[in-house]
GROMACS .gro file of N, CA and C in nm:
model
  363
    1GLN      N    1   8.305   9.589   8.679
    1GLN     CA    2   8.318   9.735   8.671
    1GLN      C    3   8.318   9.792   8.814
    2VAL      N    4   8.421   9.872   8.841
    2VAL     CA    5   8.435   9.934   8.972
    2VAL      C    6   8.444  10.085   8.953
    3ASN      N    7   8.372  10.158   9.034
    3ASN     CA    8   8.377  10.304   9.028
    3ASN      C    9   8.431  10.361   9.157
    4LEU      N   10   8.519  10.457   9.144
    4LEU     CA   11   8.571  10.530   9.259
    4LEU      C   12   8.534  10.677   9.243
    5VAL      N   13   8.465  10.732   9.341
    5VAL     CA   14   8.423  10.871   9.335
    5VAL      C   15   8.491  10.947   9.448
    6GLU      N   16   8.573  11.043   9.409
    6GLU     CA   17   8.648  11.123   9.506
    6GLU      C   18   8.580  11.258   9.527
    7SER      N   19   8.600  11.313   9.645
    7SER     CA   20   8.549  11.446   9.674
    7SER      C   21   8.633  11.508   9.784
    8GLY      N   22   8.620  11.640   9.799
    8GLY     CA   23   8.684  11.708   9.910
    8GLY      C   24   8.803  11.795   9.875
    9GLY      N   25   8.847  11.792   9.753
    9GLY     CA   26   8.959  11.877   9.715
    9GLY      C   27   8.918  12.023   9.708
   10GLY      N   28   9.017  12.109   9.687
   10GLY     CA   29   8.986  12.250   9.676
   10GLY      C   30   9.107  12.337   9.701
   11LEU      N   31   9.079  12.466   9.722
   11LEU     CA   32   9.183  12.565   9.748
   11LEU      C   33   9.180  12.603   9.895
   12VAL      N   34   9.297  12.602   9.957
   12VAL     CA   35   9.306  12.635  10.099
   12VAL      C   36   9.436  12.709  10.124
   13GLN      N   37   9.436  12.794  10.226
   13GLN     CA   38   9.558  12.863  10.262
   13GLN      C   39   9.650  12.772  10.342
   14ALA      N   40   9.778  12.803  10.337
   14ALA     CA   41   9.875  12.727  10.415
   14ALA      C   42   9.834  12.726  10.562
   15GLY      N   43   9.846  12.608  10.622
   15GLY     CA   44   9.803  12.591  10.760
   15GLY      C   45   9.662  12.540  10.774
   16GLY      N   46   9.588  12.542  10.665
   16GLY     CA   47   9.449  12.499  10.667
   16GLY      C   48   9.434  12.348  10.657
   17SER      N   49   9.308  12.305  10.648
   17SER     CA   50   9.276  12.163  10.646
   17SER      C   51   9.178  12.131  10.534
   18LEU      N   52   9.187  12.010  10.486
   18LEU     CA   53   9.091  11.954  10.392
   18LEU      C   54   9.071  11.807  10.426
   19ARG      N   55   8.954  11.756  10.390
   19ARG     CA   56   8.927  11.614  10.407
   19ARG      C   57   8.882  11.557  10.274
   20LEU      N   58   8.957  11.459  10.226
   20LEU     CA   59   8.924  11.391  10.102
   20LEU      C   60   8.846  11.264  10.133
   21SER      N   61   8.752  11.231  10.044
   21SER     CA   62   8.676  11.108  10.056
   21SER      C   63   8.678  11.035   9.923
   22CYS      N   64   8.671  10.904   9.930
   22CYS     CA   65   8.666  10.821   9.810
   22CYS      C   66   8.574  10.702   9.838
   23VAL      N   67   8.468  10.693   9.758
   23VAL     CA   68   8.371  10.586   9.773
   23VAL      C   69   8.385  10.488   9.658
   24ALA      N   70   8.399  10.361   9.691
   24ALA     CA   71   8.410  10.256   9.590
   24ALA      C   72   8.276  10.184   9.578
   25SER      N   73   8.239  10.157   9.452
   25SER     CA   74   8.114  10.084   9.429
   25SER      C   75   8.129   9.998   9.305
   26GLY      N   76   8.038   9.901   9.293
   26GLY     CA   77   8.040   9.816   9.174
   26GLY      C   78   8.064   9.671   9.208
   27ASN      N   79   8.140   9.605   9.121
   27ASN     CA   80   8.159   9.460   9.126
   27ASN      C   81   8.269   9.425   9.227
   28ILE      N   82   8.236   9.439   9.355
   28ILE     CA   83   8.334   9.424   9.462
   28ILE      C   84   8.298   9.308   9.552
   29PHE      N   85   8.390   9.214   9.566
   29PHE     CA   86   8.373   9.106   9.662
   29PHE      C   87   8.432   9.145   9.796
   30ARG      N   88   8.552   9.200   9.789
   30ARG     CA   89   8.620   9.242   9.911
   30ARG      C   90   8.720   9.352   9.876
   31ILE      N   91   8.727   9.452   9.961
   31ILE     CA   92   8.830   9.555   9.944
   31ILE      C   93   8.948   9.520  10.034
   32ASN      N   94   9.063   9.515   9.976
   32ASN     CA   95   9.184   9.481  10.049
   32ASN      C   96   9.247   9.611  10.100
   33ALA      N   97   9.338   9.667  10.028
   33ALA     CA   98   9.402   9.791  10.071
   33ALA      C   99   9.339   9.911  10.001
   34MET      N  100   9.345  10.025  10.067
   34MET     CA  101   9.300  10.151  10.010
   34MET      C  102   9.407  10.255  10.035
   35GLY      N  103   9.418  10.350   9.944
   35GLY     CA  104   9.522  10.449   9.963
   35GLY      C  105   9.500  10.574   9.882
   36TRP      N  106   9.585  10.670   9.909
   36TRP     CA  107   9.586  10.797   9.836
   36TRP      C  108   9.725  10.822   9.781
   37TYR      N  109   9.728  10.856   9.654
   37TYR     CA  110   9.850  10.899   9.587
   37TYR      C  111   9.834  11.046   9.551
   38ARG      N  112   9.943  11.108   9.516
   38ARG     CA  113   9.935  11.244   9.464
   38ARG      C  114  10.039  11.264   9.354
   39GLN      N  115  10.006  11.355   9.265
   39GLN     CA  116  10.098  11.387   9.156
   39GLN      C  117  10.095  11.536   9.131
   40ALA      N  118  10.210  11.598   9.149
   40ALA     CA  119  10.227  11.741   9.123
   40ALA      C  120  10.284  11.758   8.983
   41PRO      N  121  10.263  11.874   8.922
   41PRO     CA  122  10.316  11.898   8.787
   41PRO      C  123  10.467  11.877   8.781
   42GLY      N  124  10.510  11.797   8.686
   42GLY     CA  125  10.651  11.772   8.667
   42GLY      C  126  10.713  11.674   8.763
   43LYS      N  127  10.630  11.615   8.849
   43LYS     CA  128  10.682  11.520   8.948
   43LYS      C  129  10.617  11.384   8.929
   44GLU      N  130  10.683  11.283   8.982
   44GLU     CA  131  10.628  11.149   8.975
   44GLU      C  132  10.516  11.131   9.077
   45ARG      N  133  10.428  11.038   9.046
   45ARG     CA  134  10.321  11.005   9.139
   45ARG      C  135  10.382  10.940   9.262
   46GLU      N  136  10.335  10.980   9.379
   46GLU     CA  137  10.387  10.921   9.502
   46GLU      C  138  10.273  10.876   9.592
   47LEU      N  139  10.301  10.771   9.667
   47LEU     CA  140  10.205  10.721   9.765
   47LEU      C  141  10.207  10.814   9.885
   48VAL      N  142  10.092  10.868   9.920
   48VAL     CA  143  10.081  10.956  10.035
   48VAL      C  144  10.050  10.875  10.161
   49ALA      N  145   9.949  10.789  10.151
   49ALA     CA  146   9.908  10.711  10.268
   49ALA      C  147   9.830  10.590  10.220
   50SER      N  148   9.837  10.483  10.299
   50SER     CA  149   9.761  10.363  10.267
   50SER      C  150   9.710  10.300  10.395
   51ILE      N  151   9.606  10.217  10.379
   51ILE     CA  152   9.548  10.150  10.494
   51ILE      C  153   9.500  10.013  10.450
   52THR      N  154   9.533   9.912  10.529
   52THR     CA  155   9.495   9.776  10.495
   52THR      C  156   9.354   9.745  10.547
   53SER      N  157   9.305   9.628  10.512
   53SER     CA  158   9.173   9.588  10.560
   53SER      C  159   9.170   9.575  10.712
   54GLY      N  160   9.285   9.549  10.769
   54GLY     CA  161   9.293   9.536  10.914
   54GLY      C  162   9.316   9.667  10.987
   55GLY      N  163   9.336   9.774  10.909
   55GLY     CA  164   9.353   9.905  10.970
   55GLY      C  165   9.496   9.952  10.986
   56SER      N  166   9.592   9.874  10.939
   56SER     CA  167   9.731   9.918  10.946
   56SER      C  168   9.754  10.030  10.845
   57THR      N  169   9.826  10.132  10.888
   57THR     CA  170   9.845  10.249  10.803
   57THR      C  171   9.992  10.272  10.771
   58ASN      N  172  10.014  10.344  10.663
   58ASN     CA  173  10.149  10.378  10.620
   58ASN      C  174  10.144  10.517  10.558
   59TYR      N  175  10.246  10.599  10.588
   59TYR     CA  176  10.249  10.736  10.538
   59TYR      C  177  10.386  10.768  10.479
   60VAL      N  178  10.386  10.853  10.379
   60VAL     CA  179  10.514  10.908  10.332
   60VAL      C  180  10.564  11.003  10.441
   61ASP      N  181  10.695  11.012  10.455
   61ASP     CA  182  10.751  11.089  10.566
   61ASP      C  183  10.705  11.234  10.569
   62SER      N  184  10.686  11.293  10.453
   62SER     CA  185  10.655  11.436  10.447
   62SER      C  186  10.517  11.471  10.504
   63VAL      N  187  10.430  11.372  10.524
   63VAL     CA  188  10.296  11.402  10.575
   63VAL      C  189  10.271  11.344  10.714
   64LYS      N  190  10.368  11.272  10.766
   64LYS     CA  191  10.350  11.212  10.899
   64LYS      C  192  10.325  11.320  11.003
   65GLY      N  193  10.225  11.294  11.086
   65GLY     CA  194  10.188  11.392  11.189
   65GLY      C  195  10.092  11.497  11.141
   66ARG      N  196  10.069  11.506  11.010
   66ARG     CA  197   9.977  11.606  10.956
   66ARG      C  198   9.855  11.542  10.889
   67PHE      N  199   9.874  11.430  10.823
   67PHE     CA  200   9.766  11.362  10.751
   67PHE      C  201   9.725  11.237  10.826
   68THR      N  202   9.596  11.204  10.816
   68THR     CA  203   9.545  11.080  10.876
   68THR      C  204   9.454  11.010  10.776
   69ILE      N  205   9.486  10.885  10.749
   69ILE     CA  206   9.401  10.805  10.661
   69ILE      C  207   9.312  10.715  10.746
   70SER      N  208   9.188  10.698  10.702
   70SER     CA  209   9.095  10.610  10.772
   70SER      C  210   8.999  10.549  10.670
   71ARG      N  211   8.925  10.449  10.712
   71ARG     CA  212   8.833  10.385  10.619
   71ARG      C  213   8.708  10.340  10.692
   72ASP      N  214   8.600  10.335  10.617
   72ASP     CA  215   8.472  10.283  10.665
   72ASP      C  216   8.443  10.160  10.580
   73ASN      N  217   8.467  10.044  10.636
   73ASN     CA  218   8.453   9.921  10.558
   73ASN      C  219   8.307   9.897  10.516
   74ALA      N  220   8.215   9.935  10.599
   74ALA     CA  221   8.073   9.913  10.566
   74ALA      C  222   8.029   9.997  10.447
   75GLU      N  223   8.095  10.114  10.431
   75GLU     CA  224   8.058  10.204  10.323
   75GLU      C  225   8.158  10.203  10.208
   76ASN      N  226   8.257  10.114  10.215
   76ASN     CA  227   8.361  10.107  10.110
   76ASN      C  228   8.422  10.245  10.082
   77THR      N  229   8.452  10.315  10.190
   77THR     CA  230   8.499  10.452  10.178
   77THR      C  231   8.633  10.469  10.249
   78VAL      N  232   8.720  10.547  10.188
   78VAL     CA  233   8.846  10.582  10.249
   78VAL      C  234   8.854  10.735  10.258
   79TYR      N  235   8.910  10.782  10.367
   79TYR     CA  236   8.922  10.925  10.392
   79TYR      C  237   9.069  10.963  10.408
   80LEU      N  238   9.098  11.088  10.379
   80LEU     CA  239   9.230  11.143  10.408
   80LEU      C  240   9.208  11.281  10.471
   81GLN      N  241   9.232  11.288  10.600
   81GLN     CA  242   9.225  11.415  10.671
   81GLN      C  243   9.361  11.482  10.662
   82MET      N  244   9.363  11.601  10.606
   82MET     CA  245   9.489  11.671  10.583
   82MET      C  246   9.488  11.800  10.664
   83ASN      N  247   9.578  11.807  10.760
   83ASN     CA  248   9.591  11.926  10.845
   83ASN      C  249   9.726  11.993  10.821
   84SER      N  250   9.736  12.117  10.866
   84SER     CA  251   9.862  12.191  10.853
   84SER      C  252   9.915  12.185  10.711
   85LEU      N  253   9.830  12.208  10.616
   85LEU     CA  254   9.868  12.196  10.475
   85LEU      C  255   9.974  12.299  10.438
   86ARG      N  256  10.059  12.257  10.347
   86ARG     CA  257  10.171  12.339  10.299
   86ARG      C  258  10.159  12.356  10.149
   87PRO      N  259  10.218  12.461  10.094
   87PRO     CA  260  10.215  12.477   9.947
   87PRO      C  261  10.270  12.356   9.873
   88GLU      N  262  10.367  12.290   9.931
   88GLU     CA  263  10.425  12.172   9.864
   88GLU      C  264  10.332  12.050   9.864
   89ASP      N  265  10.219  12.060   9.933
   89ASP     CA  266  10.118  11.955   9.926
   89ASP      C  267  10.028  11.970   9.803
   90THR      N  268  10.043  12.080   9.732
   90THR     CA  269   9.962  12.103   9.612
   90THR      C  270   9.986  11.993   9.509
   91ALA      N  271   9.877  11.931   9.465
   91ALA     CA  272   9.886  11.820   9.371
   91ALA      C  273   9.745  11.771   9.338
   92VAL      N  274   9.739  11.683   9.241
   92VAL     CA  275   9.617  11.605   9.219
   92VAL      C  276   9.627  11.480   9.307
   93TYR      N  277   9.526  11.460   9.387
   93TYR     CA  278   9.523  11.345   9.478
   93TYR      C  279   9.432  11.237   9.418
   94LEU      N  280   9.486  11.118   9.410
   94LEU     CA  281   9.414  11.006   9.347
   94LEU      C  282   9.390  10.895   9.446
   95CYS      N  283   9.268  10.847   9.447
   95CYS     CA  284   9.231  10.734   9.531
   95CYS      C  285   9.271  10.604   9.460
   96ASN      N  286   9.320  10.511   9.538
   96ASN     CA  287   9.359  10.380   9.484
   96ASN      C  288   9.302  10.270   9.573
   97VAL      N  289   9.240  10.173   9.510
   97VAL     CA  290   9.178  10.063   9.584
   97VAL      C  291   9.223   9.930   9.525
   98LEU      N  292   9.271   9.844   9.610
   98LEU     CA  293   9.307   9.707   9.572
   98LEU      C  294   9.194   9.617   9.621
   99LEU      N  295   9.125   9.553   9.527
   99LEU     CA  296   9.006   9.479   9.567
   99LEU      C  297   9.000   9.344   9.496
  100THR      N  298   8.910   9.261   9.546
  100THR     CA  299   8.881   9.133   9.482
  100THR      C  300   8.749   9.146   9.409
  101SER      N  301   8.752   9.114   9.282
  101SER     CA  302   8.631   9.125   9.199
  101SER      C  303   8.529   9.018   9.239
  102ARG      N  304   8.405   9.059   9.249
  102ARG     CA  305   8.298   8.964   9.280
  102ARG      C  306   8.275   8.868   9.164
  103GLN      N  307   8.299   8.916   9.045
  103GLN     CA  308   8.269   8.836   8.926
  103GLN      C  309   8.377   8.732   8.899
  104THR      N  310   8.503   8.774   8.913
  104THR     CA  311   8.613   8.685   8.873
  104THR      C  312   8.694   8.633   8.991
  105LEU      N  313   8.675   8.695   9.109
  105LEU     CA  314   8.754   8.667   9.229
  105LEU      C  315   8.903   8.694   9.207
  106ARG      N  316   8.933   8.779   9.110
  106ARG     CA  317   9.070   8.819   9.085
  106ARG      C  318   9.095   8.954   9.151
  107ILE      N  319   9.223   8.982   9.177
  107ILE     CA  320   9.261   9.108   9.236
  107ILE      C  321   9.258   9.217   9.128
  108VAL      N  322   9.196   9.328   9.161
  108VAL     CA  323   9.186   9.441   9.069
  108VAL      C  324   9.245   9.565   9.137
  109ASN      N  325   9.326   9.636   9.064
  109ASN     CA  326   9.384   9.761   9.113
  109ASN      C  327   9.311   9.876   9.044
  110SER      N  328   9.232   9.951   9.121
  110SER     CA  329   9.144  10.051   9.063
  110SER      C  330   9.184  10.191   9.107
  111TRP      N  331   9.170  10.287   9.015
  111TRP     CA  332   9.209  10.426   9.040
  111TRP      C  333   9.091  10.521   9.022
  112GLY      N  334   9.087  10.623   9.106
  112GLY     CA  335   8.993  10.732   9.086
  112GLY      C  336   9.048  10.830   8.984
  113GLN      N  337   8.965  10.928   8.949
  113GLN     CA  338   9.006  11.026   8.848
  113GLN      C  339   9.091  11.138   8.907
  114GLY      N  340   9.088  11.153   9.036
  114GLY     CA  341   9.172  11.253   9.100
  114GLY      C  342   9.095  11.377   9.141
  115THR      N  343   9.141  11.440   9.246
  115THR     CA  344   9.083  11.565   9.292
  115THR      C  345   9.197  11.663   9.321
  116GLN      N  346   9.180  11.786   9.277
  116GLN     CA  347   9.287  11.885   9.290
  116GLN      C  348   9.289  11.944   9.430
  117VAL      N  349   9.406  11.948   9.487
  117VAL     CA  350   9.430  12.017   9.614
  117VAL      C  351   9.533  12.126   9.588
  118THR      N  352   9.496  12.249   9.619
  118THR     CA  353   9.585  12.362   9.599
  118THR      C  354   9.600  12.437   9.730
  119VAL      N  355   9.724  12.453   9.773
  119VAL     CA  356   9.753  12.521   9.899
  119VAL      C  357   9.829  12.649   9.866
  120SER      N  358   9.770  12.761   9.901
  120SER     CA  359   9.833  12.890   9.873
  120SER      C  360   9.918  12.936   9.992
  121SER      N  361  10.022  13.008   9.961
  121SER     CA  362  10.114  13.053  10.067
  121SER      C  363  10.072  13.188  10.123
   0.00000   0.00000   0.00000
């Protein structure tokens, strides 16, 4: 059993900033990749940013230069710093963690419940 707890969403004006956090806990042997997805009403879920265990990062083009993903391996936590927010960034943001189960040593793909980010114009 793995739990992902997200926090940091909310309502912000265009140009503002938010910082999302996601803490993973439970039956974890090792966390491999961590990332953030988002899903807006009527749109498909898209990968916003990801970070590997080694610290390599990847971003969707629309957030490059504005968002920064980071992780604290000791705390099993991933962050998403979002600056210069735009109305089109409005969505539910979901944490995603690819990990190795301590119990089975199998790879598990785990999702958080999501946190709403709303950017007003």
